[in-house]
JSON list of C-alpha atoms in Angstrom, two decimals:
[
{"chain": "N", "resi": 908, "resn": "GLU", "atom": "CA", "xyz": [5.59, -7.77, -20.36]},
{"chain": "N", "resi": 909, "resn": "PRO", "atom": "CA", "xyz": [8.92, -7.48, -18.62]},
{"chain": "N", "resi": 910, "resn": "GLU", "atom": "CA", "xyz": [10.58, -10.17, -17.09]},
{"chain": "N", "resi": 911, "resn": "VAL", "atom": "CA", "xyz": [13.66, -11.61, -15.50]},
{"chain": "N", "resi": 912, "resn": "THR", "atom": "CA", "xyz": [15.52, -13.93, -17.93]},
{"chain": "N", "resi": 913, "resn": "GLN", "atom": "CA", "xyz": [18.24, -16.52, -16.74]},
{"chain": "N", "resi": 914, "resn": "THR", "atom": "CA", "xyz": [20.59, -18.81, -18.76]},
{"chain": "N", "resi": 915, "resn": "PRO", "atom": "CA", "xyz": [21.29, -21.73, -18.86]},
{"chain": "N", "resi": 916, "resn": "SER", "atom": "CA", "xyz": [17.82, -23.52, -18.10]},
{"chain": "N", "resi": 917, "resn": "HIS", "atom": "CA", "xyz": [20.07, -26.27, -16.65]},
{"chain": "N", "resi": 918, "resn": "GLN", "atom": "CA", "xyz": [23.77, -26.61, -16.23]},
{"chain": "N", "resi": 919, "resn": "VAL", "atom": "CA", "xyz": [25.79, -29.96, -15.14]},
{"chain": "N", "resi": 920, "resn": "THR", "atom": "CA", "xyz": [29.01, -29.33, -14.14]},
{"chain": "N", "resi": 921, "resn": "GLN", "atom": "CA", "xyz": [31.76, -31.68, -12.51]},
{"chain": "N", "resi": 922, "resn": "MET", "atom": "CA", "xyz": [32.47, -31.51, -9.03]},
{"chain": "N", "resi": 923, "resn": "GLY", "atom": "CA", "xyz": [35.84, -28.97, -8.44]},
{"chain": "N", "resi": 924, "resn": "GLN", "atom": "CA", "xyz": [34.64, -27.39, -11.44]},
{"chain": "N", "resi": 925, "resn": "GLU", "atom": "CA", "xyz": [33.78, -23.46, -12.12]},
{"chain": "N", "resi": 926, "resn": "VAL", "atom": "CA", "xyz": [30.06, -22.60, -13.11]},
{"chain": "N", "resi": 927, "resn": "ILE", "atom": "CA", "xyz": [28.73, -19.06, -14.01]},
{"chain": "N", "resi": 928, "resn": "LEU", "atom": "CA", "xyz": [25.32, -18.47, -13.94]},
{"chain": "N", "resi": 929, "resn": "ARG", "atom": "CA", "xyz": [23.45, -15.49, -15.56]},
{"chain": "N", "resi": 930, "resn": "CYS", "atom": "CA", "xyz": [20.72, -13.30, -15.37]},
{"chain": "N", "resi": 931, "resn": "VAL", "atom": "CA", "xyz": [18.98, -10.33, -17.31]},
{"chain": "N", "resi": 932, "resn": "PRO", "atom": "CA", "xyz": [17.01, -8.42, -14.88]},
{"chain": "N", "resi": 933, "resn": "ILE", "atom": "CA", "xyz": [14.04, -6.27, -15.87]},
{"chain": "N", "resi": 934, "resn": "SER", "atom": "CA", "xyz": [15.64, -3.53, -17.61]},
{"chain": "N", "resi": 935, "resn": "ASN", "atom": "CA", "xyz": [14.54, -0.31, -14.98]},
{"chain": "N", "resi": 936, "resn": "HIS", "atom": "CA", "xyz": [15.25, -1.90, -12.02]},
{"chain": "N", "resi": 937, "resn": "LEU", "atom": "CA", "xyz": [17.95, -1.16, -9.73]},
{"chain": "N", "resi": 938, "resn": "TYR", "atom": "CA", "xyz": [17.88, -4.05, -7.30]},
{"chain": "N", "resi": 939, "resn": "PHE", "atom": "CA", "xyz": [19.12, -7.60, -8.25]},
{"chain": "N", "resi": 940, "resn": "TYR", "atom": "CA", "xyz": [19.31, -11.30, -6.16]},
{"chain": "N", "resi": 941, "resn": "TRP", "atom": "CA", "xyz": [19.88, -14.45, -6.02]},
{"chain": "N", "resi": 942, "resn": "TYR", "atom": "CA", "xyz": [18.52, -17.10, -4.29]},
{"chain": "N", "resi": 943, "resn": "ARG", "atom": "CA", "xyz": [18.82, -20.73, -4.30]},
{"chain": "N", "resi": 944, "resn": "GLN", "atom": "CA", "xyz": [16.20, -23.98, -3.79]},
{"chain": "N", "resi": 945, "resn": "ILE", "atom": "CA", "xyz": [18.15, -27.23, -3.07]},
{"chain": "N", "resi": 946, "resn": "LEU", "atom": "CA", "xyz": [15.21, -29.80, -4.35]},
{"chain": "N", "resi": 947, "resn": "GLY", "atom": "CA", "xyz": [12.85, -30.25, -1.74]},
{"chain": "N", "resi": 948, "resn": "GLN", "atom": "CA", "xyz": [13.59, -27.29, 0.45]},
{"chain": "N", "resi": 949, "resn": "LYS", "atom": "CA", "xyz": [12.80, -24.01, 0.57]},
{"chain": "N", "resi": 950, "resn": "VAL", "atom": "CA", "xyz": [14.02, -21.22, -0.98]},
{"chain": "N", "resi": 951, "resn": "GLU", "atom": "CA", "xyz": [16.62, -19.30, 0.18]},
{"chain": "N", "resi": 952, "resn": "PHE", "atom": "CA", "xyz": [18.27, -15.84, -0.19]},
{"chain": "N", "resi": 953, "resn": "LEU", "atom": "CA", "xyz": [22.24, -15.73, -1.14]},
{"chain": "N", "resi": 954, "resn": "VAL", "atom": "CA", "xyz": [22.83, -12.20, -2.19]},
{"chain": "N", "resi": 955, "resn": "SER", "atom": "CA", "xyz": [21.54, -8.83, -3.29]},
{"chain": "N", "resi": 956, "resn": "PHE", "atom": "CA", "xyz": [23.15, -5.77, -5.38]},
{"chain": "N", "resi": 957, "resn": "TYR", "atom": "CA", "xyz": [22.60, -2.28, -5.91]},
{"chain": "N", "resi": 958, "resn": "ASN", "atom": "CA", "xyz": [24.96, 0.38, -6.96]},
{"chain": "N", "resi": 959, "resn": "ASN", "atom": "CA", "xyz": [27.83, -2.55, -8.38]},
{"chain": "N", "resi": 960, "resn": "GLU", "atom": "CA", "xyz": [28.10, -3.63, -4.88]},
{"chain": "N", "resi": 961, "resn": "ILE", "atom": "CA", "xyz": [26.81, -6.52, -2.57]},
{"chain": "N", "resi": 962, "resn": "SER", "atom": "CA", "xyz": [24.36, -4.84, -0.39]},
{"chain": "N", "resi": 963, "resn": "GLU", "atom": "CA", "xyz": [23.29, -8.20, 1.97]},
{"chain": "N", "resi": 964, "resn": "LYS", "atom": "CA", "xyz": [24.15, -11.36, 1.66]},
{"chain": "N", "resi": 965, "resn": "SER", "atom": "CA", "xyz": [23.27, -14.67, 3.61]},
{"chain": "N", "resi": 966, "resn": "GLU", "atom": "CA", "xyz": [25.89, -17.19, 5.57]},
{"chain": "N", "resi": 967, "resn": "ILE", "atom": "CA", "xyz": [25.53, -19.86, 2.67]},
{"chain": "N", "resi": 968, "resn": "PHE", "atom": "CA", "xyz": [27.01, -16.77, 0.52]},
{"chain": "N", "resi": 969, "resn": "ASP", "atom": "CA", "xyz": [30.65, -17.70, 1.36]},
{"chain": "N", "resi": 970, "resn": "ASP", "atom": "CA", "xyz": [33.84, -17.29, -0.63]},
{"chain": "N", "resi": 971, "resn": "GLN", "atom": "CA", "xyz": [33.32, -19.61, -2.97]},
{"chain": "N", "resi": 972, "resn": "PHE", "atom": "CA", "xyz": [30.57, -17.39, -4.22]},
{"chain": "N", "resi": 973, "resn": "SER", "atom": "CA", "xyz": [30.93, -13.97, -6.05]},
{"chain": "N", "resi": 974, "resn": "VAL", "atom": "CA", "xyz": [28.01, -11.73, -8.12]},
{"chain": "N", "resi": 975, "resn": "GLU", "atom": "CA", "xyz": [28.77, -9.23, -10.68]},
{"chain": "N", "resi": 976, "resn": "ARG", "atom": "CA", "xyz": [27.22, -7.03, -12.90]},
{"chain": "N", "resi": 977, "resn": "PRO", "atom": "CA", "xyz": [29.85, -6.84, -16.17]},
{"chain": "N", "resi": 978, "resn": "ASP", "atom": "CA", "xyz": [27.52, -4.67, -18.12]},
{"chain": "N", "resi": 979, "resn": "GLY", "atom": "CA", "xyz": [24.25, -2.51, -18.04]},
{"chain": "N", "resi": 980, "resn": "SER", "atom": "CA", "xyz": [21.46, -5.98, -18.81]},
{"chain": "N", "resi": 981, "resn": "ASN", "atom": "CA", "xyz": [23.42, -8.82, -17.14]},
{"chain": "N", "resi": 982, "resn": "PHE", "atom": "CA", "xyz": [23.92, -10.06, -13.44]},
{"chain": "N", "resi": 983, "resn": "THR", "atom": "CA", "xyz": [25.77, -13.07, -12.97]},
{"chain": "N", "resi": 984, "resn": "LEU", "atom": "CA", "xyz": [26.71, -15.51, -10.06]},
{"chain": "N", "resi": 985, "resn": "LYS", "atom": "CA", "xyz": [29.74, -17.29, -10.40]},
{"chain": "N", "resi": 986, "resn": "ILE", "atom": "CA", "xyz": [30.54, -20.51, -8.28]},
{"chain": "N", "resi": 987, "resn": "ARG", "atom": "CA", "xyz": [34.43, -20.80, -7.94]},
{"chain": "N", "resi": 988, "resn": "SER", "atom": "CA", "xyz": [34.74, -24.72, -7.00]},
{"chain": "N", "resi": 989, "resn": "THR", "atom": "CA", "xyz": [31.75, -26.48, -6.97]},
{"chain": "N", "resi": 990, "resn": "LYS", "atom": "CA", "xyz": [30.62, -29.10, -4.47]},
{"chain": "N", "resi": 991, "resn": "LEU", "atom": "CA", "xyz": [27.51, -31.50, -4.50]},
{"chain": "N", "resi": 992, "resn": "GLU", "atom": "CA", "xyz": [25.83, -29.59, -2.36]},
{"chain": "N", "resi": 993, "resn": "ASP", "atom": "CA", "xyz": [25.83, -26.64, -4.79]},
{"chain": "N", "resi": 994, "resn": "SER", "atom": "CA", "xyz": [23.48, -29.04, -6.89]},
{"chain": "N", "resi": 995, "resn": "ALA", "atom": "CA", "xyz": [19.78, -26.92, -6.49]},
{"chain": "N", "resi": 996, "resn": "MET", "atom": "CA", "xyz": [17.43, -24.23, -8.50]},
{"chain": "N", "resi": 997, "resn": "TYR", "atom": "CA", "xyz": [18.54, -20.90, -8.85]},
{"chain": "N", "resi": 998, "resn": "PHE", "atom": "CA", "xyz": [16.73, -17.86, -9.01]},
{"chain": "N", "resi": 999, "resn": "CYS", "atom": "CA", "xyz": [17.59, -14.77, -9.99]},
{"chain": "N", "resi": 1000, "resn": "ALA", "atom": "CA", "xyz": [15.12, -11.85, -9.01]},
{"chain": "N", "resi": 1001, "resn": "SER", "atom": "CA", "xyz": [14.93, -8.05, -9.43]},
{"chain": "N", "resi": 1002, "resn": "SER", "atom": "CA", "xyz": [12.96, -4.97, -7.94]},
{"chain": "N", "resi": 1003, "resn": "GLU", "atom": "CA", "xyz": [12.38, -1.46, -8.77]},
{"chain": "N", "resi": 1004, "resn": "ARG", "atom": "CA", "xyz": [13.40, -0.02, -5.14]},
{"chain": "N", "resi": 1005, "resn": "GLN", "atom": "CA", "xyz": [13.60, -0.77, -1.50]},
{"chain": "N", "resi": 1006, "resn": "GLY", "atom": "CA", "xyz": [10.43, -0.94, 0.39]},
{"chain": "N", "resi": 1007, "resn": "GLY", "atom": "CA", "xyz": [7.25, -3.01, -0.24]},
{"chain": "N", "resi": 1008, "resn": "ASN", "atom": "CA", "xyz": [7.77, -3.60, -3.96]},
{"chain": "N", "resi": 1009, "resn": "GLU", "atom": "CA", "xyz": [7.63, -7.05, -4.96]},
{"chain": "N", "resi": 1010, "resn": "GLN", "atom": "CA", "xyz": [10.62, -8.96, -6.04]},
{"chain": "N", "resi": 1011, "resn": "PHE", "atom": "CA", "xyz": [10.40, -10.21, -10.06]},
{"chain": "N", "resi": 1012, "resn": "PHE", "atom": "CA", "xyz": [11.74, -14.08, -10.20]},
{"chain": "N", "resi": 1013, "resn": "GLY", "atom": "CA", "xyz": [13.58, -15.67, -13.31]},
{"chain": "N", "resi": 1014, "resn": "PRO", "atom": "CA", "xyz": [12.26, -19.27, -14.06]},
{"chain": "N", "resi": 1015, "resn": "GLY", "atom": "CA", "xyz": [15.65, -20.32, -12.50]},
{"chain": "N", "resi": 1016, "resn": "THR", "atom": "CA", "xyz": [19.05, -22.31, -13.59]},
{"chain": "N", "resi": 1017, "resn": "ARG", "atom": "CA", "xyz": [18.73, -26.03, -12.67]},
{"chain": "N", "resi": 1018, "resn": "LEU", "atom": "CA", "xyz": [22.89, -26.14, -11.34]},
{"chain": "N", "resi": 1019, "resn": "THR", "atom": "CA", "xyz": [23.55, -30.61, -11.32]},
{"chain": "N", "resi": 1020, "resn": "VAL", "atom": "CA", "xyz": [27.03, -30.71, -9.36]},
{"chain": "N", "resi": 1021, "resn": "LEU", "atom": "CA", "xyz": [28.19, -34.33, -10.46]},
{"chain": "U", "resi": 1056, "resn": "ALA", "atom": "CA", "xyz": [14.67, -11.87, 12.72]},
{"chain": "U", "resi": 1057, "resn": "GLN", "atom": "CA", "xyz": [12.15, -12.71, 10.32]},
{"chain": "U", "resi": 1058, "resn": "SER", "atom": "CA", "xyz": [10.54, -16.18, 9.73]},
{"chain": "U", "resi": 1059, "resn": "VAL", "atom": "CA", "xyz": [7.67, -17.79, 8.00]},
{"chain": "U", "resi": 1060, "resn": "THR", "atom": "CA", "xyz": [6.11, -21.01, 8.69]},
{"chain": "U", "resi": 1061, "resn": "GLN", "atom": "CA", "xyz": [3.21, -22.68, 6.34]},
{"chain": "U", "resi": 1062, "resn": "LEU", "atom": "CA", "xyz": [1.58, -25.68, 8.08]},
{"chain": "U", "resi": 1063, "resn": "GLY", "atom": "CA", "xyz": [0.62, -28.30, 5.93]},
{"chain": "U", "resi": 1064, "resn": "SER", "atom": "CA", "xyz": [3.42, -29.21, 3.56]},
{"chain": "U", "resi": 1065, "resn": "HIS", "atom": "CA", "xyz": [0.43, -30.99, 1.21]},
{"chain": "U", "resi": 1066, "resn": "VAL", "atom": "CA", "xyz": [-2.87, -29.71, 1.06]},
{"chain": "U", "resi": 1067, "resn": "SER", "atom": "CA", "xyz": [-5.51, -31.63, -1.24]},
{"chain": "U", "resi": 1068, "resn": "VAL", "atom": "CA", "xyz": [-8.90, -30.24, -2.31]},
{"chain": "U", "resi": 1069, "resn": "SER", "atom": "CA", "xyz": [-12.15, -31.18, -4.70]},
{"chain": "U", "resi": 1070, "resn": "GLU", "atom": "CA", "xyz": [-12.31, -28.69, -7.76]},
{"chain": "U", "resi": 1071, "resn": "GLY", "atom": "CA", "xyz": [-14.90, -25.89, -6.54]},
{"chain": "U", "resi": 1072, "resn": "ALA", "atom": "CA", "xyz": [-13.76, -26.27, -2.62]},
{"chain": "U", "resi": 1073, "resn": "LEU", "atom": "CA", "xyz": [-12.49, -23.74, -1.12]},
{"chain": "U", "resi": 1074, "resn": "VAL", "atom": "CA", "xyz": [-9.08, -23.07, -0.93]},
{"chain": "U", "resi": 1075, "resn": "LEU", "atom": "CA", "xyz": [-7.01, -22.35, 2.51]},
{"chain": "U", "resi": 1076, "resn": "LEU", "atom": "CA", "xyz": [-3.26, -22.26, 2.33]},
{"chain": "U", "resi": 1077, "resn": "ARG", "atom": "CA", "xyz": [-1.86, -20.95, 6.32]},
{"chain": "U", "resi": 1078, "resn": "CYS", "atom": "CA", "xyz": [1.27, -18.69, 6.72]},
{"chain": "U", "resi": 1079, "resn": "ASN", "atom": "CA", "xyz": [2.25, -17.17, 9.99]},
{"chain": "U", "resi": 1080, "resn": "TYR", "atom": "CA", "xyz": [5.04, -15.10, 10.02]},
{"chain": "U", "resi": 1081, "resn": "SER", "atom": "CA", "xyz": [7.41, -13.36, 13.25]},
{"chain": "U", "resi": 1082, "resn": "SER", "atom": "CA", "xyz": [8.74, -10.17, 11.86]},
{"chain": "U", "resi": 1083, "resn": "SER", "atom": "CA", "xyz": [10.68, -7.28, 14.73]},
{"chain": "U", "resi": 1084, "resn": "VAL", "atom": "CA", "xyz": [8.87, -4.60, 12.54]},
{"chain": "U", "resi": 1085, "resn": "PRO", "atom": "CA", "xyz": [5.79, -4.35, 10.57]},
{"chain": "U", "resi": 1086, "resn": "PRO", "atom": "CA", "xyz": [6.30, -6.66, 7.67]},
{"chain": "U", "resi": 1087, "resn": "TYR", "atom": "CA", "xyz": [5.58, -6.90, 4.07]},
{"chain": "U", "resi": 1088, "resn": "LEU", "atom": "CA", "xyz": [4.08, -10.00, 3.22]},
{"chain": "U", "resi": 1089, "resn": "PHE", "atom": "CA", "xyz": [3.80, -11.70, 0.04]},
{"chain": "U", "resi": 1090, "resn": "TRP", "atom": "CA", "xyz": [2.36, -15.13, -1.70]},
{"chain": "U", "resi": 1091, "resn": "TYR", "atom": "CA", "xyz": [4.31, -16.79, -4.79]},
{"chain": "U", "resi": 1092, "resn": "VAL", "atom": "CA", "xyz": [3.32, -19.37, -6.73]},
{"chain": "U", "resi": 1093, "resn": "GLN", "atom": "CA", "xyz": [5.63, -21.94, -8.58]},
{"chain": "U", "resi": 1094, "resn": "TYR", "atom": "CA", "xyz": [4.15, -23.95, -11.50]},
{"chain": "U", "resi": 1095, "resn": "PRO", "atom": "CA", "xyz": [5.65, -27.01, -12.35]},
{"chain": "U", "resi": 1096, "resn": "ASN", "atom": "CA", "xyz": [9.56, -26.46, -14.05]},
{"chain": "U", "resi": 1097, "resn": "GLN", "atom": "CA", "xyz": [9.04, -22.81, -13.75]},
{"chain": "U", "resi": 1098, "resn": "GLY", "atom": "CA", "xyz": [9.96, -19.79, -12.16]},
{"chain": "U", "resi": 1099, "resn": "LEU", "atom": "CA", "xyz": [8.53, -17.47, -8.97]},
{"chain": "U", "resi": 1100, "resn": "GLN", "atom": "CA", "xyz": [5.13, -15.82, -10.02]},
{"chain": "U", "resi": 1101, "resn": "LEU", "atom": "CA", "xyz": [3.52, -13.37, -7.49]},
{"chain": "U", "resi": 1102, "resn": "LEU", "atom": "CA", "xyz": [0.10, -14.02, -6.45]},
{"chain": "U", "resi": 1103, "resn": "LEU", "atom": "CA", "xyz": [-0.18, -11.08, -4.32]},
{"chain": "U", "resi": 1104, "resn": "LYS", "atom": "CA", "xyz": [1.38, -8.79, -1.46]},
{"chain": "U", "resi": 1105, "resn": "TYR", "atom": "CA", "xyz": [0.53, -6.79, 1.68]},
{"chain": "U", "resi": 1106, "resn": "THR", "atom": "CA", "xyz": [2.19, -3.44, 2.19]},
{"chain": "U", "resi": 1107, "resn": "SER", "atom": "CA", "xyz": [0.72, -1.98, 5.36]},
{"chain": "U", "resi": 1108, "resn": "ALA", "atom": "CA", "xyz": [-2.08, -0.59, 2.93]},
{"chain": "U", "resi": 1109, "resn": "ALA", "atom": "CA", "xyz": [-5.47, -2.36, 2.99]},
{"chain": "U", "resi": 1110, "resn": "THR", "atom": "CA", "xyz": [-5.52, -5.86, 5.24]},
{"chain": "U", "resi": 1111, "resn": "LEU", "atom": "CA", "xyz": [-7.07, -7.88, 2.62]},
{"chain": "U", "resi": 1112, "resn": "VAL", "atom": "CA", "xyz": [-5.34, -8.08, -0.33]},
{"chain": "U", "resi": 1113, "resn": "LYS", "atom": "CA", "xyz": [-6.69, -9.39, -3.43]},
{"chain": "U", "resi": 1114, "resn": "GLY", "atom": "CA", "xyz": [-4.13, -10.83, -6.38]},
{"chain": "U", "resi": 1115, "resn": "ILE", "atom": "CA", "xyz": [-4.33, -12.87, -9.27]},
{"chain": "U", "resi": 1116, "resn": "ASN", "atom": "CA", "xyz": [-6.58, -15.76, -10.39]},
{"chain": "U", "resi": 1117, "resn": "GLY", "atom": "CA", "xyz": [-9.20, -14.95, -7.82]},
{"chain": "U", "resi": 1118, "resn": "PHE", "atom": "CA", "xyz": [-6.83, -15.27, -4.75]},
{"chain": "U", "resi": 1119, "resn": "GLU", "atom": "CA", "xyz": [-7.07, -13.35, -1.86]},
{"chain": "U", "resi": 1120, "resn": "ALA", "atom": "CA", "xyz": [-5.12, -13.17, 1.87]},
{"chain": "U", "resi": 1121, "resn": "GLU", "atom": "CA", "xyz": [-6.11, -11.11, 4.92]},
{"chain": "U", "resi": 1122, "resn": "PHE", "atom": "CA", "xyz": [-3.52, -9.68, 6.85]},
{"chain": "U", "resi": 1123, "resn": "LYS", "atom": "CA", "xyz": [-3.87, -10.54, 10.54]},
{"chain": "U", "resi": 1124, "resn": "LYS", "atom": "CA", "xyz": [-1.42, -8.97, 12.52]},
{"chain": "U", "resi": 1125, "resn": "SER", "atom": "CA", "xyz": [-3.11, -9.94, 15.97]},
{"chain": "U", "resi": 1126, "resn": "GLU", "atom": "CA", "xyz": [-3.16, -13.87, 14.78]},
{"chain": "U", "resi": 1127, "resn": "THR", "atom": "CA", "xyz": [0.74, -12.79, 13.10]},
{"chain": "U", "resi": 1128, "resn": "SER", "atom": "CA", "xyz": [-0.73, -14.65, 9.79]},
{"chain": "U", "resi": 1129, "resn": "PHE", "atom": "CA", "xyz": [-1.34, -14.12, 6.19]},
{"chain": "U", "resi": 1130, "resn": "HIS", "atom": "CA", "xyz": [-3.44, -16.86, 4.77]},
{"chain": "U", "resi": 1131, "resn": "LEU", "atom": "CA", "xyz": [-4.17, -17.27, 1.33]},
{"chain": "U", "resi": 1132, "resn": "THR", "atom": "CA", "xyz": [-7.85, -17.99, 0.16]},
{"chain": "U", "resi": 1133, "resn": "LYS", "atom": "CA", "xyz": [-9.60, -18.99, -2.75]},
{"chain": "U", "resi": 1134, "resn": "PRO", "atom": "CA", "xyz": [-13.45, -19.82, -2.71]},
{"chain": "U", "resi": 1135, "resn": "SER", "atom": "CA", "xyz": [-13.60, -22.25, -5.52]},
{"chain": "U", "resi": 1136, "resn": "ALA", "atom": "CA", "xyz": [-10.36, -24.42, -6.65]},
{"chain": "U", "resi": 1137, "resn": "HIS", "atom": "CA", "xyz": [-9.70, -25.11, -10.30]},
{"chain": "U", "resi": 1138, "resn": "MET", "atom": "CA", "xyz": [-7.48, -27.75, -11.54]},
{"chain": "U", "resi": 1139, "resn": "SER", "atom": "CA", "xyz": [-4.99, -25.09, -13.17]},
{"chain": "U", "resi": 1140, "resn": "ASP", "atom": "CA", "xyz": [-4.17, -23.95, -9.51]},
{"chain": "U", "resi": 1141, "resn": "ALA", "atom": "CA", "xyz": [-2.69, -27.13, -8.58]},
{"chain": "U", "resi": 1142, "resn": "ALA", "atom": "CA", "xyz": [1.18, -25.78, -7.82]},
{"chain": "U", "resi": 1143, "resn": "GLU", "atom": "CA", "xyz": [3.67, -25.15, -5.01]},
{"chain": "U", "resi": 1144, "resn": "TYR", "atom": "CA", "xyz": [2.69, -21.80, -3.07]},
{"chain": "U", "resi": 1145, "resn": "PHE", "atom": "CA", "xyz": [5.08, -19.76, -1.21]},
{"chain": "U", "resi": 1146, "resn": "CYS", "atom": "CA", "xyz": [4.58, -17.32, 1.68]},
{"chain": "U", "resi": 1147, "resn": "ALA", "atom": "CA", "xyz": [7.53, -14.98, 1.91]},
{"chain": "U", "resi": 1148, "resn": "VAL", "atom": "CA", "xyz": [8.28, -11.84, 4.60]},
{"chain": "U", "resi": 1149, "resn": "LYS", "atom": "CA", "xyz": [10.42, -8.98, 4.50]},
{"chain": "U", "resi": 1150, "resn": "GLY", "atom": "CA", "xyz": [10.63, -7.68, 7.52]},
{"chain": "U", "resi": 1151, "resn": "ASP", "atom": "CA", "xyz": [13.69, -6.50, 9.13]},
{"chain": "U", "resi": 1152, "resn": "THR", "atom": "CA", "xyz": [14.75, -2.94, 8.66]},
{"chain": "U", "resi": 1153, "resn": "GLY", "atom": "CA", "xyz": [16.96, -2.25, 6.30]},
{"chain": "U", "resi": 1154, "resn": "ARG", "atom": "CA", "xyz": [17.16, -5.72, 5.04]},
{"chain": "U", "resi": 1155, "resn": "ARG", "atom": "CA", "xyz": [15.87, -6.37, 1.49]},
{"chain": "U", "resi": 1156, "resn": "ALA", "atom": "CA", "xyz": [16.22, -10.46, 1.44]},
{"chain": "U", "resi": 1157, "resn": "LEU", "atom": "CA", "xyz": [12.70, -12.47, 1.30]},
{"chain": "U", "resi": 1158, "resn": "THR", "atom": "CA", "xyz": [12.48, -14.96, 3.97]},
{"chain": "U", "resi": 1159, "resn": "PHE", "atom": "CA", "xyz": [10.23, -17.74, 2.45]},
{"chain": "U", "resi": 1160, "resn": "GLY", "atom": "CA", "xyz": [8.55, -20.67, 3.78]},
{"chain": "U", "resi": 1161, "resn": "SER", "atom": "CA", "xyz": [8.95, -24.24, 3.32]},
{"chain": "U", "resi": 1162, "resn": "GLY", "atom": "CA", "xyz": [6.03, -24.05, 0.73]},
{"chain": "U", "resi": 1163, "resn": "THR", "atom": "CA", "xyz": [2.60, -26.00, 0.58]},
{"chain": "U", "resi": 1164, "resn": "ARG", "atom": "CA", "xyz": [1.85, -28.23, -2.70]},
{"chain": "U", "resi": 1165, "resn": "LEU", "atom": "CA", "xyz": [-1.80, -27.69, -3.39]},
{"chain": "U", "resi": 1166, "resn": "GLN", "atom": "CA", "xyz": [-3.46, -30.60, -5.06]},
{"chain": "U", "resi": 1167, "resn": "VAL", "atom": "CA", "xyz": [-6.43, -29.97, -6.98]},
{"chain": "U", "resi": 1168, "resn": "GLN", "atom": "CA", "xyz": [-8.83, -33.42, -7.10]},
{"chain": "U", "resi": 1169, "resn": "PRO", "atom": "CA", "xyz": [-11.85, -33.73, -10.23]}
]
């Protein structure tokens, strides 16, 4: 069964460093998403991506964040200068098309900023 | 704007007892509603979804949910709890026209007592 994969499963970084979180969406999906979940809090939407551009973003997704689809399979989230409050579980998701189709989530990358 | 409220951050039931997890939503347009489950150290797995077809939706692992427009609710139920149902459950809504982002509730942790 196709699934969304994410690497690494856990990333530890120093405050101020850049990190890149990687995702491989399901191969025939067209929409890609990043969400995050700070420990003990709800899952929050960050950004959606379609046709090689951002289609929607939340207030959380400020200038320190960027997304890219560098090739036909990977989808990345870059945080340019990490802050302590960026520590969270980051989930990638993908979906076939808009409308009611569900989003399929990856297992997440736990980011710890020291 | 769309929002989700999950009543009860923790629910504890005995094995074999009825499971009822509550979800109320707010949406300016007819919503799509989802229940996701998160097992420890894993990603989000879709349990079931409502997309304006039948109001009673059946999902995986014996779970079902009923969409009640008049009550703006989408409660999740299972007739008989199993130990393996212990997990965190998230209700999510995709409502506003043109938006793809899911808005999640704060989650309910289900404990199943032997």
